[in-house]
mmCIF file of C-alpha atoms in Angstrom:
data_model
loop_
_atom_site.group_PDB
_atom_site.id
_atom_site.type_symbol
_atom_site.label_atom_id
_atom_site.label_comp_id
_atom_site.label_asym_id
_atom_site.label_seq_id
_atom_site.Cartn_x
_atom_site.Cartn_y
_atom_site.Cartn_z
ATOM 1 C CA LYS A 1 39.100 144.243 -52.365
ATOM 2 C CA ALA A 2 40.220 146.490 -49.537
ATOM 3 C CA GLY A 3 39.764 150.207 -50.073
ATOM 4 C CA VAL A 4 42.237 153.038 -49.634
ATOM 5 C CA THR A 5 43.525 153.158 -46.074
ATOM 6 C CA GLN A 6 44.835 156.321 -44.438
ATOM 7 C CA THR A 7 46.556 156.560 -41.085
ATOM 8 C CA PRO A 8 46.214 158.116 -38.663
ATOM 9 C CA ARG A 9 42.605 159.343 -38.764
ATOM 10 C CA TYR A 10 43.284 162.300 -36.488
ATOM 11 C CA LEU A 11 46.369 164.308 -35.620
ATOM 12 C CA ILE A 12 46.944 167.331 -33.428
ATOM 13 C CA LYS A 13 50.237 169.149 -33.885
ATOM 14 C CA THR A 14 51.771 172.435 -32.810
ATOM 15 C CA ARG A 15 52.946 175.208 -35.104
ATOM 16 C CA GLY A 16 56.473 174.611 -36.321
ATOM 17 C CA GLN A 17 56.328 170.846 -35.982
ATOM 18 C CA GLN A 18 56.320 168.430 -38.881
ATOM 19 C CA VAL A 19 53.931 165.612 -39.660
ATOM 20 C CA THR A 20 53.859 162.483 -41.829
ATOM 21 C CA LEU A 21 50.656 160.976 -43.151
ATOM 22 C CA SER A 22 50.390 157.507 -44.626
ATOM 23 C CA CYS A 23 48.287 156.009 -47.402
ATOM 24 C CA SER A 24 47.862 152.443 -48.639
ATOM 25 C CA PRO A 25 46.195 152.326 -52.067
ATOM 26 C CA ILE A 26 43.857 149.716 -53.478
ATOM 27 C CA SER A 27 45.774 146.622 -54.483
ATOM 28 C CA GLY A 28 47.008 146.927 -58.050
ATOM 29 C CA HIS A 29 46.671 150.714 -58.210
ATOM 30 C CA ARG A 30 49.989 152.374 -58.960
ATOM 31 C CA SER A 31 48.787 155.982 -58.901
ATOM 32 C CA VAL A 32 48.328 157.777 -55.590
ATOM 33 C CA SER A 33 47.127 161.371 -55.312
ATOM 34 C CA TRP A 34 46.880 163.648 -52.302
ATOM 35 C CA TYR A 35 44.307 166.379 -51.772
ATOM 36 C CA GLN A 36 43.775 168.990 -49.079
ATOM 37 C CA GLN A 37 40.147 169.648 -48.168
ATOM 38 C CA THR A 38 39.078 172.797 -46.344
ATOM 39 C CA PRO A 39 35.568 174.259 -45.976
ATOM 40 C CA GLY A 40 36.269 177.327 -48.094
ATOM 41 C CA GLN A 41 38.487 175.863 -50.818
ATOM 42 C CA GLY A 42 37.045 172.439 -51.461
ATOM 43 C CA LEU A 43 39.461 169.767 -52.687
ATOM 44 C CA GLN A 44 42.846 171.132 -53.673
ATOM 45 C CA PHE A 45 45.330 168.927 -55.484
ATOM 46 C CA LEU A 46 48.693 168.481 -53.784
ATOM 47 C CA PHE A 47 50.541 165.923 -55.898
ATOM 48 C CA GLU A 48 50.277 162.578 -57.652
ATOM 49 C CA TYR A 49 52.746 159.726 -57.619
ATOM 50 C CA PHE A 50 52.953 156.920 -60.135
ATOM 51 C CA SER A 51 55.436 154.069 -59.864
ATOM 52 C CA GLU A 52 57.476 155.953 -57.247
ATOM 53 C CA THR A 53 57.743 159.108 -59.400
ATOM 54 C CA GLN A 54 55.941 162.389 -58.884
ATOM 55 C CA ARG A 55 53.805 162.784 -61.999
ATOM 56 C CA ASN A 56 51.836 165.924 -61.198
ATOM 57 C CA LYS A 57 52.143 168.689 -58.658
ATOM 58 C CA GLY A 58 49.722 171.322 -57.391
ATOM 59 C CA ASN A 59 50.415 174.846 -56.218
ATOM 60 C CA PHE A 60 51.496 174.203 -52.663
ATOM 61 C CA PRO A 61 54.707 175.445 -51.005
ATOM 62 C CA GLY A 62 57.754 173.231 -50.708
ATOM 63 C CA ARG A 63 56.855 172.439 -47.080
ATOM 64 C CA PHE A 64 54.487 169.865 -48.562
ATOM 65 C CA SER A 65 56.261 166.829 -49.940
ATOM 66 C CA GLY A 66 55.509 163.226 -50.633
ATOM 67 C CA ARG A 67 56.935 159.971 -51.745
ATOM 68 C CA GLN A 68 55.814 156.602 -52.967
ATOM 69 C CA PHE A 69 57.329 153.245 -52.196
ATOM 70 C CA SER A 70 57.802 150.232 -54.434
ATOM 71 C CA ASN A 71 54.626 148.634 -53.020
ATOM 72 C CA SER A 72 52.699 151.803 -54.081
ATOM 73 C CA ARG A 73 52.131 152.936 -50.498
ATOM 74 C CA SER A 74 52.597 156.664 -50.163
ATOM 75 C CA GLU A 75 53.492 159.147 -47.480
ATOM 76 C CA MET A 76 52.949 162.865 -47.317
ATOM 77 C CA ASN A 77 55.051 165.141 -45.155
ATOM 78 C CA VAL A 78 54.370 168.679 -44.039
ATOM 79 C CA SER A 79 57.227 170.538 -42.367
ATOM 80 C CA THR A 80 57.129 173.697 -40.269
ATOM 81 C CA LEU A 81 53.405 173.449 -39.728
ATOM 82 C CA GLU A 82 51.265 176.582 -39.873
ATOM 83 C CA LEU A 83 47.784 177.165 -38.470
ATOM 84 C CA GLY A 84 46.455 177.311 -42.033
ATOM 85 C CA ASP A 85 47.565 173.729 -42.639
ATOM 86 C CA SER A 86 44.668 172.521 -40.506
ATOM 87 C CA ALA A 87 42.560 170.499 -42.923
ATOM 88 C CA LEU A 88 41.365 167.081 -43.959
ATOM 89 C CA TYR A 89 44.053 165.405 -46.071
ATOM 90 C CA LEU A 90 42.703 162.883 -48.516
ATOM 91 C CA CYS A 91 44.578 160.227 -50.381
ATOM 92 C CA ALA A 92 43.183 158.608 -53.510
ATOM 93 C CA SER A 93 44.365 155.830 -55.771
ATOM 94 C CA ARG A 94 43.397 154.919 -59.311
ATOM 95 C CA GLY A 95 44.217 152.568 -62.116
ATOM 96 C CA GLY A 96 45.517 153.731 -65.486
ATOM 97 C CA GLY A 97 44.316 156.496 -67.790
ATOM 98 C CA SER A 98 41.329 158.664 -66.902
ATOM 99 C CA SER A 99 39.980 156.128 -64.433
ATOM 100 C CA PRO A 100 38.135 157.236 -61.309
ATOM 101 C CA LEU A 101 39.815 158.152 -58.071
ATOM 102 C CA HIS A 102 39.107 155.994 -55.048
ATOM 103 C CA PHE A 103 39.450 158.020 -51.860
ATOM 104 C CA GLY A 104 40.328 157.048 -48.335
ATOM 105 C CA ASN A 105 38.480 158.602 -45.396
ATOM 106 C CA GLY A 106 41.240 161.083 -44.784
ATOM 107 C CA THR A 107 43.454 162.279 -41.968
ATOM 108 C CA ARG A 108 42.113 165.231 -40.002
ATOM 109 C CA LEU A 109 45.079 167.444 -39.093
ATOM 110 C CA THR A 110 44.665 170.172 -36.513
ATOM 111 C CA VAL A 111 47.513 172.631 -35.962
ATOM 112 C CA THR A 112 47.423 174.617 -32.729
ATOM 113 C CA GLN B 1 42.300 177.647 -67.280
ATOM 114 C CA GLN B 2 42.579 174.679 -64.949
ATOM 115 C CA GLN B 3 39.608 175.729 -62.829
ATOM 116 C CA VAL B 4 36.253 174.054 -62.520
ATOM 117 C CA LYS B 5 33.569 176.441 -61.294
ATOM 118 C CA GLN B 6 30.687 174.887 -59.380
ATOM 119 C CA SER B 7 27.369 176.369 -58.276
ATOM 120 C CA PRO B 8 25.460 176.734 -56.091
ATOM 121 C CA GLN B 9 27.543 176.514 -52.938
ATOM 122 C CA SER B 10 24.559 175.136 -51.015
ATOM 123 C CA LEU B 11 21.157 173.852 -52.010
ATOM 124 C CA ILE B 12 17.983 172.949 -50.148
ATOM 125 C CA VAL B 13 15.406 170.796 -51.925
ATOM 126 C CA GLN B 14 12.139 169.264 -50.803
ATOM 127 C CA LYS B 15 11.903 165.492 -50.718
ATOM 128 C CA GLY B 16 10.770 164.272 -54.134
ATOM 129 C CA GLY B 17 12.060 167.359 -55.916
ATOM 130 C CA ILE B 18 14.834 167.720 -58.476
ATOM 131 C CA SER B 19 18.284 168.818 -57.323
ATOM 132 C CA ILE B 20 20.432 170.526 -59.948
ATOM 133 C CA ILE B 21 24.127 171.369 -59.574
ATOM 134 C CA ASN B 22 26.052 173.122 -62.312
ATOM 135 C CA CYS B 23 29.710 173.206 -63.307
ATOM 136 C CA ALA B 24 31.733 175.046 -65.932
ATOM 137 C CA TYR B 25 35.267 174.575 -67.220
ATOM 138 C CA GLU B 26 37.668 176.324 -69.578
ATOM 139 C CA ASN B 27 40.264 173.750 -70.568
ATOM 140 C CA THR B 28 39.104 172.102 -73.796
ATOM 141 C CA ALA B 29 41.625 169.291 -73.216
ATOM 142 C CA PHE B 30 39.463 167.890 -70.417
ATOM 143 C CA ASP B 31 37.961 164.597 -71.501
ATOM 144 C CA TYR B 32 36.620 163.076 -68.321
ATOM 145 C CA PHE B 33 33.991 164.627 -66.047
ATOM 146 C CA PRO B 34 33.159 162.742 -62.845
ATOM 147 C CA TRP B 35 30.864 163.662 -59.986
ATOM 148 C CA TYR B 36 31.714 162.677 -56.445
ATOM 149 C CA GLN B 37 29.473 162.403 -53.392
ATOM 150 C CA GLN B 38 30.818 162.901 -49.887
ATOM 151 C CA PHE B 39 29.136 162.132 -46.579
ATOM 152 C CA PRO B 40 30.428 163.570 -43.289
ATOM 153 C CA GLY B 41 33.446 161.701 -41.975
ATOM 154 C CA LYS B 42 34.004 159.904 -45.269
ATOM 155 C CA GLY B 43 36.110 160.475 -48.335
ATOM 156 C CA PRO B 44 34.408 161.403 -51.619
ATOM 157 C CA ALA B 45 33.061 158.491 -53.650
ATOM 158 C CA LEU B 46 32.475 158.374 -57.397
ATOM 159 C CA LEU B 47 28.798 158.827 -58.203
ATOM 160 C CA ILE B 48 28.657 159.050 -62.001
ATOM 161 C CA ALA B 49 30.974 160.185 -64.794
ATOM 162 C CA ILE B 50 30.720 161.247 -68.424
ATOM 163 C CA ARG B 51 33.026 161.723 -71.397
ATOM 164 C CA PRO B 52 32.461 164.532 -73.936
ATOM 165 C CA ASP B 53 31.356 162.219 -76.754
ATOM 166 C CA VAL B 54 27.869 161.960 -75.207
ATOM 167 C CA SER B 55 25.473 164.693 -74.090
ATOM 168 C CA GLU B 56 23.752 162.817 -71.293
ATOM 169 C CA LYS B 57 24.331 159.866 -69.013
ATOM 170 C CA LYS B 58 21.775 158.438 -66.617
ATOM 171 C CA GLU B 59 22.257 156.050 -63.726
ATOM 172 C CA GLY B 60 19.134 155.511 -61.670
ATOM 173 C CA ARG B 61 17.968 158.830 -60.273
ATOM 174 C CA PHE B 62 21.248 160.572 -61.217
ATOM 175 C CA THR B 63 21.784 162.189 -64.621
ATOM 176 C CA ILE B 64 24.716 164.144 -66.021
ATOM 177 C CA SER B 65 23.935 166.608 -68.792
ATOM 178 C CA PHE B 66 26.946 167.750 -70.828
ATOM 179 C CA ASN B 67 27.144 170.755 -73.157
ATOM 180 C CA LYS B 68 30.496 170.661 -74.946
ATOM 181 C CA SER B 69 30.074 173.937 -76.847
ATOM 182 C CA ALA B 70 29.205 175.840 -73.669
ATOM 183 C CA LYS B 71 31.812 173.944 -71.646
ATOM 184 C CA GLN B 72 29.252 173.201 -68.966
ATOM 185 C CA PHE B 73 27.935 170.097 -67.292
ATOM 186 C CA SER B 74 25.369 169.496 -64.601
ATOM 187 C CA LEU B 75 24.134 166.863 -62.204
ATOM 188 C CA HIS B 76 20.402 166.256 -61.846
ATOM 189 C CA ILE B 77 19.073 164.210 -58.946
ATOM 190 C CA MET B 78 15.499 163.176 -59.610
ATOM 191 C CA ASP B 79 13.071 162.336 -56.795
ATOM 192 C CA SER B 80 15.590 163.643 -54.236
ATOM 193 C CA GLN B 81 15.636 161.749 -50.931
ATOM 194 C CA PRO B 82 16.910 162.692 -47.456
ATOM 195 C CA GLY B 83 19.648 160.077 -47.925
ATOM 196 C CA ASP B 84 20.980 162.166 -50.830
ATOM 197 C CA SER B 85 21.938 164.919 -48.368
ATOM 198 C CA ALA B 86 25.693 165.205 -48.845
ATOM 199 C CA THR B 87 28.350 167.366 -50.442
ATOM 200 C CA TYR B 88 28.716 166.941 -54.190
ATOM 201 C CA PHE B 89 31.848 167.733 -56.191
ATOM 202 C CA CYS B 90 32.166 167.995 -59.935
ATOM 203 C CA ALA B 91 35.578 167.391 -61.443
ATOM 204 C CA ALA B 92 37.435 167.334 -64.719
ATOM 205 C CA SER B 93 40.655 165.879 -66.060
ATOM 206 C CA SER B 94 42.523 165.069 -69.215
ATOM 207 C CA ARG B 95 44.157 161.685 -69.754
ATOM 208 C CA ASP B 96 46.850 160.890 -67.170
ATOM 209 C CA ASP B 97 46.590 164.372 -65.743
ATOM 210 C CA LYS B 98 45.452 165.511 -62.337
ATOM 211 C CA ILE B 99 41.755 165.614 -61.572
ATOM 212 C CA ILE B 100 40.582 169.142 -60.764
ATOM 213 C CA PHE B 101 37.607 169.529 -58.446
ATOM 214 C CA GLY B 102 34.988 172.211 -58.052
ATOM 215 C CA LYS B 103 34.541 173.707 -54.593
ATOM 216 C CA GLY B 104 31.547 171.558 -53.788
ATOM 217 C CA THR B 105 27.807 171.924 -53.208
ATOM 218 C CA ARG B 106 26.286 171.105 -49.867
ATOM 219 C CA LEU B 107 22.891 169.548 -50.618
ATOM 220 C CA HIS B 108 20.185 169.214 -47.984
ATOM 221 C CA ILE B 109 16.968 167.367 -48.750
ATOM 222 C CA LEU B 110 14.067 168.327 -46.506
ATOM 223 C CA PRO B 111 12.042 165.324 -45.287
#
């Protein structure tokens, strides 16, 4: 079974631009979560989608948004990029209930 | 109340020693406590997990100890090896809710 795939692996953007990250979950997983990882803050929850609906949301500003498609693939968008948005963005999928998260290898976003 | 507090931030252990990482939580609704291991350039991967109906779970050299009354749980790595050098995250969640992570422990095993 293929794992969680995130594209692209690396991105360099300029302040004020917007960016879209993509995630393909494990086949059969309908839940996709996004996390931001930074050295000082660890893994911070952004949002979770289940069957195309946002099920949970973290404490991030509205510049961070996401969506999920009918094939469970998900995208995350960050608008009006700030220097502080530089981070590793991780996507994870899981099956139902309190089942484990399966992470991709992330997209490294650098904002200059 | 949604936080998971993890300590220490970094840990250095001699090869063959025991590595111990501790976590504490406040939300009594949490019913699932996984530990994740992350190597550089990779996403975190599930290492071992426990539910609050047991006080200990062992898988090979890795053991989770769980103290429900104290709302604490810990990861013990026995006979630590250089290949165990990684960042470890504890986490907690309640059913169908988001999984909350600790801030991570960077473990280095000296050869």
